[in-house]
Coordinates of C-alpha atoms and ligand atoms in Angstrom, one line a residue:
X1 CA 117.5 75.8 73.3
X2 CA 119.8 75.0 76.3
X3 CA 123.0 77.3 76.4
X4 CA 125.5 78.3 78.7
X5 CA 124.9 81.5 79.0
X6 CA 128.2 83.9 79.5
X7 CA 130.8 81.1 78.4
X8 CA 130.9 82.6 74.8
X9 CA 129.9 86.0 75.4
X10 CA 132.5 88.2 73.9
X11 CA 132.7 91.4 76.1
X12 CA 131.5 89.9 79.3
X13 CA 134.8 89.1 81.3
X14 CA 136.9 92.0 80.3
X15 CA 138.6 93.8 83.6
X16 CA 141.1 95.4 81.5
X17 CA 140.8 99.0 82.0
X18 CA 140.5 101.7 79.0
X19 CA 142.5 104.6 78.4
X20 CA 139.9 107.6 78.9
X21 CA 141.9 109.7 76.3
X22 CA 141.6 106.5 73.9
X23 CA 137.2 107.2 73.8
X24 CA 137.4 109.6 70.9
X25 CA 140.2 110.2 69.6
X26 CA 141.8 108.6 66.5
X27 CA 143.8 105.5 67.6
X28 CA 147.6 105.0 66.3
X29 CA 147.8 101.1 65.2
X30 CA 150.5 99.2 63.8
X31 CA 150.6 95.6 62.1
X32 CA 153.9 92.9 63.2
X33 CA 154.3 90.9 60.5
X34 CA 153.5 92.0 56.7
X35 CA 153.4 88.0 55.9
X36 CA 149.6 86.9 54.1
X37 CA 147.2 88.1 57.0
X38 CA 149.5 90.6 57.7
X39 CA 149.4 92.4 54.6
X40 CA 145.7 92.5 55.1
X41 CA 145.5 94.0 58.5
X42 CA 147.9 97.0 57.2
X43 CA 145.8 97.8 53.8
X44 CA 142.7 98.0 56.7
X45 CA 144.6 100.0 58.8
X46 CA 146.0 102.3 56.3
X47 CA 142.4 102.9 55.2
X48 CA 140.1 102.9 58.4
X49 CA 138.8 106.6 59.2
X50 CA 139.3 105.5 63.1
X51 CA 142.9 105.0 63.1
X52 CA 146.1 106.4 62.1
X53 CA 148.8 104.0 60.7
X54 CA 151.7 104.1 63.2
X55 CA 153.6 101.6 60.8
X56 CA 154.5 98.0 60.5
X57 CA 157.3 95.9 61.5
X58 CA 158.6 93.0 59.2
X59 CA 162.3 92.0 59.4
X60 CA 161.9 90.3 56.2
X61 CA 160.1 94.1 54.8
X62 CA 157.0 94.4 52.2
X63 CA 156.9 91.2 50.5
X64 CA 153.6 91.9 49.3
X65 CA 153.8 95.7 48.6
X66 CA 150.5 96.5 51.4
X67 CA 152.2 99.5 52.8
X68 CA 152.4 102.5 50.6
X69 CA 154.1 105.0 53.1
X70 CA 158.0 102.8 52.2
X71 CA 158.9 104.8 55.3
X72 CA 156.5 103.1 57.7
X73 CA 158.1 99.6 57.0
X74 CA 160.3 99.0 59.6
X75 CA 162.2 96.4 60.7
X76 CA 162.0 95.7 64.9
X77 CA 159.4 96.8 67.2
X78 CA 161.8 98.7 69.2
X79 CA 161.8 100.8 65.6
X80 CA 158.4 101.6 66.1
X81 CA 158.3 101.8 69.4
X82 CA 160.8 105.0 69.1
X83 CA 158.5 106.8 66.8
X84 CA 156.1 107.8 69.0
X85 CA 152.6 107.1 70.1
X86 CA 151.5 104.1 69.5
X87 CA 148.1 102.8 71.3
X88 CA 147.8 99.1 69.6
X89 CA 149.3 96.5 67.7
X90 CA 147.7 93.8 65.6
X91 CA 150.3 90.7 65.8
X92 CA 150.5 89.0 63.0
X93 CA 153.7 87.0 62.8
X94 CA 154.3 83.5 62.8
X95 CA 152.3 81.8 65.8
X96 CA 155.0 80.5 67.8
X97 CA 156.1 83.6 67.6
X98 CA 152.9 85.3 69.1
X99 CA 154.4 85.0 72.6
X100 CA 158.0 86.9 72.5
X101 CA 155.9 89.8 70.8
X102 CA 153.1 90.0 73.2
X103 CA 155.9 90.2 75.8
X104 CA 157.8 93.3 74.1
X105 CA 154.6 95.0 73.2
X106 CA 152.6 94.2 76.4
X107 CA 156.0 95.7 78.2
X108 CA 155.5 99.2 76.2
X109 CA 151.7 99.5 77.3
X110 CA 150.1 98.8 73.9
X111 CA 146.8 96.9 73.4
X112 CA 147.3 93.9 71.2
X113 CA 144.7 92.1 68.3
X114 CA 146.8 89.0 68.2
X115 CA 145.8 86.6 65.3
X116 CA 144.5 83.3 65.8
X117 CA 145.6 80.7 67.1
X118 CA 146.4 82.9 70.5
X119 CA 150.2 80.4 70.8
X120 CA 151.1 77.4 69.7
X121 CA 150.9 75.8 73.2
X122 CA 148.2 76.9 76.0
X123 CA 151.0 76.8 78.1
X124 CA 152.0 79.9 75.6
X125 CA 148.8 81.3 75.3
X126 CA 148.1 81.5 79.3
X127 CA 151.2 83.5 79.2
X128 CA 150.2 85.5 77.1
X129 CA 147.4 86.1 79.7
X130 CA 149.4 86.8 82.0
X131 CA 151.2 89.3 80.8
X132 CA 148.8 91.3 78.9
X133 CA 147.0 91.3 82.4
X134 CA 150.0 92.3 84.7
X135 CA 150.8 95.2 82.0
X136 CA 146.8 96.2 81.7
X137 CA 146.9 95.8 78.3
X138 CA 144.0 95.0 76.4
X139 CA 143.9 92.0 74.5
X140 CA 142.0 90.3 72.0
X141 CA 141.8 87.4 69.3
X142 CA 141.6 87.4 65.4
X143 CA 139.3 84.6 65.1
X144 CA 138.1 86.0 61.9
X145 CA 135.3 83.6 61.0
X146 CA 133.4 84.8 64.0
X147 CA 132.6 88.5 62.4
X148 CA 132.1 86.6 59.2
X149 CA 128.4 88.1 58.8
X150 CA 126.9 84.1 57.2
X151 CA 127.9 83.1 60.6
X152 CA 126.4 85.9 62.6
X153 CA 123.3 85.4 60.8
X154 CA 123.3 81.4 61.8
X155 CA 124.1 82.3 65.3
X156 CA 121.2 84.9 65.8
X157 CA 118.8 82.6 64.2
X158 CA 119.9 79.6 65.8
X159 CA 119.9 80.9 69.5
X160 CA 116.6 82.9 68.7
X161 CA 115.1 79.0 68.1
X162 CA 114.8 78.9 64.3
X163 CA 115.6 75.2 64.0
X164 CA 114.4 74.1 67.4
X165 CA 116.3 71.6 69.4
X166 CA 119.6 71.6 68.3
X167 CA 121.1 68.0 67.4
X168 CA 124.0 68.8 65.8
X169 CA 126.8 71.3 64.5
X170 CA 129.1 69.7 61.3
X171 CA 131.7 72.3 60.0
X172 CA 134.5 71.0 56.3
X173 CA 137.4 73.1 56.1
X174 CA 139.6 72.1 53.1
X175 CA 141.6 73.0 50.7
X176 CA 144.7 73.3 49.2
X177 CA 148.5 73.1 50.9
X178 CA 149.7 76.0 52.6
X179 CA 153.2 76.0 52.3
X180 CA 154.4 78.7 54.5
X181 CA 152.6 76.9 57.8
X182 CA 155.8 75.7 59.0
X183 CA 155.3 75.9 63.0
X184 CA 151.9 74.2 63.9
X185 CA 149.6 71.4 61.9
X186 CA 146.2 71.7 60.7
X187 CA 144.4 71.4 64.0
X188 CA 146.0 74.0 65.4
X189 CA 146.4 76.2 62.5
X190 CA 142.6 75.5 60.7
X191 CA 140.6 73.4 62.8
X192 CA 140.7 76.1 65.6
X193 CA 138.6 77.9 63.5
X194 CA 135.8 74.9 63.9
X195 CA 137.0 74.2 68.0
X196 CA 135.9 77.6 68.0
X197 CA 132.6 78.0 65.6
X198 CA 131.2 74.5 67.5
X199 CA 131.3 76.1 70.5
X200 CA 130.5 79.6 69.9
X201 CA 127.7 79.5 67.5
X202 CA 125.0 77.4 70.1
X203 CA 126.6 79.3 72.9
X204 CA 128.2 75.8 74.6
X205 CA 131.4 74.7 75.6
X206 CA 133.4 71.4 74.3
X207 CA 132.6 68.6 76.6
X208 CA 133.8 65.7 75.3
X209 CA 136.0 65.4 71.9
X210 CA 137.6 62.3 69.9
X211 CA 139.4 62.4 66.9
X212 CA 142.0 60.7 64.2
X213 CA 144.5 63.0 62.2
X214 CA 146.6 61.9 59.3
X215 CA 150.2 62.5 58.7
X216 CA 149.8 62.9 54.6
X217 CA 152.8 65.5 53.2
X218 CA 155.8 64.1 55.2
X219 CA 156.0 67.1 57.6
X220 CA 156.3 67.1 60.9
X221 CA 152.6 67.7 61.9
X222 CA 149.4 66.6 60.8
X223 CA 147.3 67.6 57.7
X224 CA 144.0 66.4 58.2
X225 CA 142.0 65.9 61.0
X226 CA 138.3 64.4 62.0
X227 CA 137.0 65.3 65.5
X228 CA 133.8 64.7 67.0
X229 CA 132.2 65.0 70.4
X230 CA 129.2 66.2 72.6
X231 CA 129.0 70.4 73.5
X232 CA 127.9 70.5 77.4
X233 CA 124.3 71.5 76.0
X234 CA 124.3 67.7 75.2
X235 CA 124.4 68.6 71.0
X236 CA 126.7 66.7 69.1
X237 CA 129.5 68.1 66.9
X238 CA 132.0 67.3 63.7
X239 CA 134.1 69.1 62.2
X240 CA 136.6 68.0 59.6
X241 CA 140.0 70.1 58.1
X242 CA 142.3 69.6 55.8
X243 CA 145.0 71.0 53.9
X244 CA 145.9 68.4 50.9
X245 CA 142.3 69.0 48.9
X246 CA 142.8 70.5 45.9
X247 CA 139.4 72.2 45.9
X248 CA 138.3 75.0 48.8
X249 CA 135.5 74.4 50.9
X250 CA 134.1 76.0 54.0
X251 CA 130.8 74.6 55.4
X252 CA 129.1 75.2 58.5
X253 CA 125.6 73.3 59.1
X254 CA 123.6 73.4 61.6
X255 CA 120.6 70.2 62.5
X256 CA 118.3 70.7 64.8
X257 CA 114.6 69.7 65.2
X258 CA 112.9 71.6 62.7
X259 CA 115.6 72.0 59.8
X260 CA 119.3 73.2 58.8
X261 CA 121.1 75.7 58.4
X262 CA 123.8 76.3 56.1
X263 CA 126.9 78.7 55.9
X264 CA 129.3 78.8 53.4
X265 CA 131.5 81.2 54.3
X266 CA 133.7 81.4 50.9
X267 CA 130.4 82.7 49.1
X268 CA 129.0 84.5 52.4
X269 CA 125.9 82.4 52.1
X270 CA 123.4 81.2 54.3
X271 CA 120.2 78.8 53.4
X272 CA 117.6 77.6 55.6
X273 CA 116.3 73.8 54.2
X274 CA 113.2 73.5 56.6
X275 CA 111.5 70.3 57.8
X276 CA 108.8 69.6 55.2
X277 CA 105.7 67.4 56.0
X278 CA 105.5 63.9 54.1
X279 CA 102.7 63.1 52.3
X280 CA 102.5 58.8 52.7
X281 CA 101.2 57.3 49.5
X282 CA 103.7 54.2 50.0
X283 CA 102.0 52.2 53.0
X284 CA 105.2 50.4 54.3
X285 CA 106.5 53.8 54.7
X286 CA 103.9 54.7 57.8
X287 CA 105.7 53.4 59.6
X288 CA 108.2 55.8 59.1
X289 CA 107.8 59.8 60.7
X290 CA 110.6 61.2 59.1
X291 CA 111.3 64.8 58.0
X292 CA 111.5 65.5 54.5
X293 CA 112.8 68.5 52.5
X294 CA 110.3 71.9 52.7
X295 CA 110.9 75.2 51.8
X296 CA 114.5 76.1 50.9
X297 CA 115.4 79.9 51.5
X298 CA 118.6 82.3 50.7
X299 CA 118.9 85.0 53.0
X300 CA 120.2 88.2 51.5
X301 CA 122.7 89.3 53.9
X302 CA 125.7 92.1 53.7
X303 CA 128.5 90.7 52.0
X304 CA 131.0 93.1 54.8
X305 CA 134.6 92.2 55.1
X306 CA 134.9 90.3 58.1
X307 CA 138.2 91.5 59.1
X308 CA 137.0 95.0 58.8
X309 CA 134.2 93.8 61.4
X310 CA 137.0 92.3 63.2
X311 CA 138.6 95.4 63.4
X312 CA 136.0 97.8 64.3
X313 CA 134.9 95.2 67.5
X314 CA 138.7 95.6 68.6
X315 CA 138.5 99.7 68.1
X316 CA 135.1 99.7 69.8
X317 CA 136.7 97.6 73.1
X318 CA 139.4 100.3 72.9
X319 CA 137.5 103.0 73.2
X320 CA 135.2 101.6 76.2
X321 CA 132.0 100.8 73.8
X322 CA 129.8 98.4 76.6
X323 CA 128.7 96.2 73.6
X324 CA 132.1 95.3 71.6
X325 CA 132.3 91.8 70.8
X326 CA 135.8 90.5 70.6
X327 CA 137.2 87.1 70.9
X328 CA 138.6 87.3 74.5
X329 CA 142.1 86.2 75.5
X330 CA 140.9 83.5 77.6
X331 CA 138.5 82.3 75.0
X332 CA 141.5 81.8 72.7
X333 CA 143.2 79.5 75.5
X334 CA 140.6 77.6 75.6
X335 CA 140.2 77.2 71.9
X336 CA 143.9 76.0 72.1
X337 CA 143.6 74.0 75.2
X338 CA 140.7 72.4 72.7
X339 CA 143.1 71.9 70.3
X340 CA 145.5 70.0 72.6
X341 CA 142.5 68.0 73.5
X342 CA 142.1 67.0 69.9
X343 CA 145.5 66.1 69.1
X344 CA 145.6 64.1 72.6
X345 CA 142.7 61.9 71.4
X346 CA 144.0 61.7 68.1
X347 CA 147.5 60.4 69.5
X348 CA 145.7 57.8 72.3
X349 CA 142.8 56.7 70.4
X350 CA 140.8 57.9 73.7
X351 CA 137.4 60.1 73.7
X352 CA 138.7 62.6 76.1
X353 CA 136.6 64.7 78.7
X354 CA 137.5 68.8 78.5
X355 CA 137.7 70.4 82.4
X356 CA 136.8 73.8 82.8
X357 CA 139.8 76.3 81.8
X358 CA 142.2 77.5 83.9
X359 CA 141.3 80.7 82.0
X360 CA 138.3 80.6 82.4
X361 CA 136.1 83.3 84.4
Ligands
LIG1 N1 142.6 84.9 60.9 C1 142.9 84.1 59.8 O1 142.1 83.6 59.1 C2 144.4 83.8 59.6 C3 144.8 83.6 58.3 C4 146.1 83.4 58.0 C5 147.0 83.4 59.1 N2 146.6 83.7 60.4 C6 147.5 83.7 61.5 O2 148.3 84.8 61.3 C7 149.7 84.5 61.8 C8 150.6 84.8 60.6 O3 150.3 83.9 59.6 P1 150.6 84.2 58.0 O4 149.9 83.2 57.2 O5 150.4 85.6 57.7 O6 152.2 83.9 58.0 P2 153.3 84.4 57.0 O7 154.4 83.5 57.2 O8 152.7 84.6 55.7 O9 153.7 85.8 57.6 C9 154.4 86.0 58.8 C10 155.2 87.3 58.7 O10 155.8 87.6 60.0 C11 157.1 88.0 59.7 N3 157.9 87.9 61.0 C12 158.6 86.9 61.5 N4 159.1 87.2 62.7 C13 158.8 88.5 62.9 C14 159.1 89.4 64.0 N5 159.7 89.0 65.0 N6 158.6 90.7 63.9 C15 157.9 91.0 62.8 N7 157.6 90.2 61.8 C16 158.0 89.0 61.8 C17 157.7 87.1 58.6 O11 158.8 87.8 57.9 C18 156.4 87.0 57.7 O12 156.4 88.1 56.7 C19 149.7 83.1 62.3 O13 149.4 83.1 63.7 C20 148.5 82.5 61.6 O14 147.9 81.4 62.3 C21 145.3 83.9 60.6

């Protein structure tokens, strides 16, 4: 299949230098925010063989109860930043706070993991560009779903050909109300999960995108959202998120010429429902060359944590490895300038055309 090759390519683009003494040794790493990802991030941290836990910084403290040093809660950044060592951070606070954090830690010389979405603006998150850059800071994303090992699986098979000409990518994203979201809606807070899968998993950026959002809990931003469009490899794409279904579901399907493919990424499944060949016994139904269902196949697959993948790929970028794949800081500004795009369309009723980042390399 037709890609563009080096658009997605995790490690490609990264001039950000690495610390020699950072290649072997054992990395000190802290978590901002303890909130629900948070809390996650510190019980990896606290148990990864390849770091020591440096401490982690929540004004509001342990809500959740993930850190069990009590002594390594702290309350600022400048708190931790006056203990010592500290050679990265993963940021985890509230996304429009990403950027003031970035700035304080970027300013001490610490590489960052900063969770998705990269800001709440991509005015934001080209700052956050900036800075990391003019420090010489390294920088990466926590788009989790991309370490997700369903998805991996899809990817390889899909750009190794499996299903042929690719026609289209369709991604559902529901589920229940997240009440602590207060600062962004769905499509910047879910669906750039999907702007992001779309794009990634053929290897091809958005090209065009429309889409309609609904306004459905009486909060400021939007809860549900259905985008479509055309990647520049000339496949087509859906994706639809929400946050007011009261059952979960994450999909990701892949049609191309010779089947599908499936991901379900709760479950950490993937199927393969091949193209079948139609025996006609019907005659008005010559006419017809359609596919039919073949052989269905379950891959077995590893069911790894995909944060702890995350994880490692940000260690391994630390410590100079040529082959880690992160999700690069300006492939999380584009994934929020995609988002823009979205809520643009959804707001003007217009298809809207996606120029090149400003980010981009
Ligand atoms: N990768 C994923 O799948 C995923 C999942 C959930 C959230 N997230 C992202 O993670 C970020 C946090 O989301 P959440 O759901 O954990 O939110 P949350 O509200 O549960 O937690 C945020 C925490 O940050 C703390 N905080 C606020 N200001 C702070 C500061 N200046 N310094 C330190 N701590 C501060 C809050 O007290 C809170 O405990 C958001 O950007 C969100 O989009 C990503």
């Amino acid at each position: 299949m037709q890609t563009d090759a080096g658009t997605w390519n995790g490690s490609s683009s990264l001039p950000r230098r690495v610390a020699s003494d950072l290649r072997n040794s054992s990395l000190r790493g802290a978590v901002i925010g303890l909130g629900m990802i948070g809390r996650h991030h510190a019980r990896l941290l606290q148990s990864s063989e390849r770091v020591t836990f440096a401490g982690a910084v929540d004004p509001g403290g342990d809500r959740y109860r993930a850190v069990h040093d009590r002594a390594l809660v702290l309350e600022s950044v400048e708190e931790l930043l006056a203990r010592g060592r500290l050679d990265f951070a993963v940021v985890a606070v509230p996304t429009d706070l990403h950027l003031p954090v970035v700035e304080q830690l970027a300013a001490a010389g610490i590489s960052m993991l900063i969770e998705k979405p990269l800001a709440a603006s991509s005015e934001q998150a080209l700052r956050i560009v900036e800075v990391c850059d003019a420090a010489n800071v390294q920088g990466a994303v926590g788009h989790v779903e991309r370490f997700n090992p369903a998805l991996q699986e899809l990817r390889r098979r899909l750009l190794a050909g499996q299903v042929g000409r690719l026609f289209t990518t369709s991604t559902v994203r529901s589920g229940p109300f997240p009440a602590r979201i207060q600062d962004v809606g769905v499509v910047k807070d879910l669906a750039t999960h999907d702007i992001d899968l779309v794009s990634w998993l053929s290897d091809s950026a958005i090209a065009t995108v429309a889409a309609q959002t609904q306004h459905l809990s009486g909060r400021e931003h939007e809860d549900l959202v259905l985008a479509l469009g055309a990647l520049r490899s000339g496949a087509a794409f859906n994706i639809v998120v929400d946050w007011v279904s009261p059952t979960k579901v994450r999909r990701t399907r892949v049609l191309g010429e010779r089947g599908l493919l499936e991901a379900d990424t709760l479950t950490g499944d993937l199927y393969f429902y091949e193209n079948g060949e139609v025996g006609v016994v019907w005659s008005a139904a010559q006419q017809f060359r359609g596919v039919s269902e073949g052989d269905v196949t379950r891959y077995a697959l590893p069911r790894e944590e995909p944060l702890r993948i995350e994880h490692d790929c940000f260690l391994d970028l630390l410590q100079g490895h040529p082959s880690a794949e992160v999700v690069t800081l300006e492939q999380g500004v584009q994934i929020v300038e995609a988002a823009e795009a979205v809520l643009e369309s959804a707001r003007s009723g217009r298809t809207l055309t996606l120029a090149p980042s400003a980010a981009r390399s």
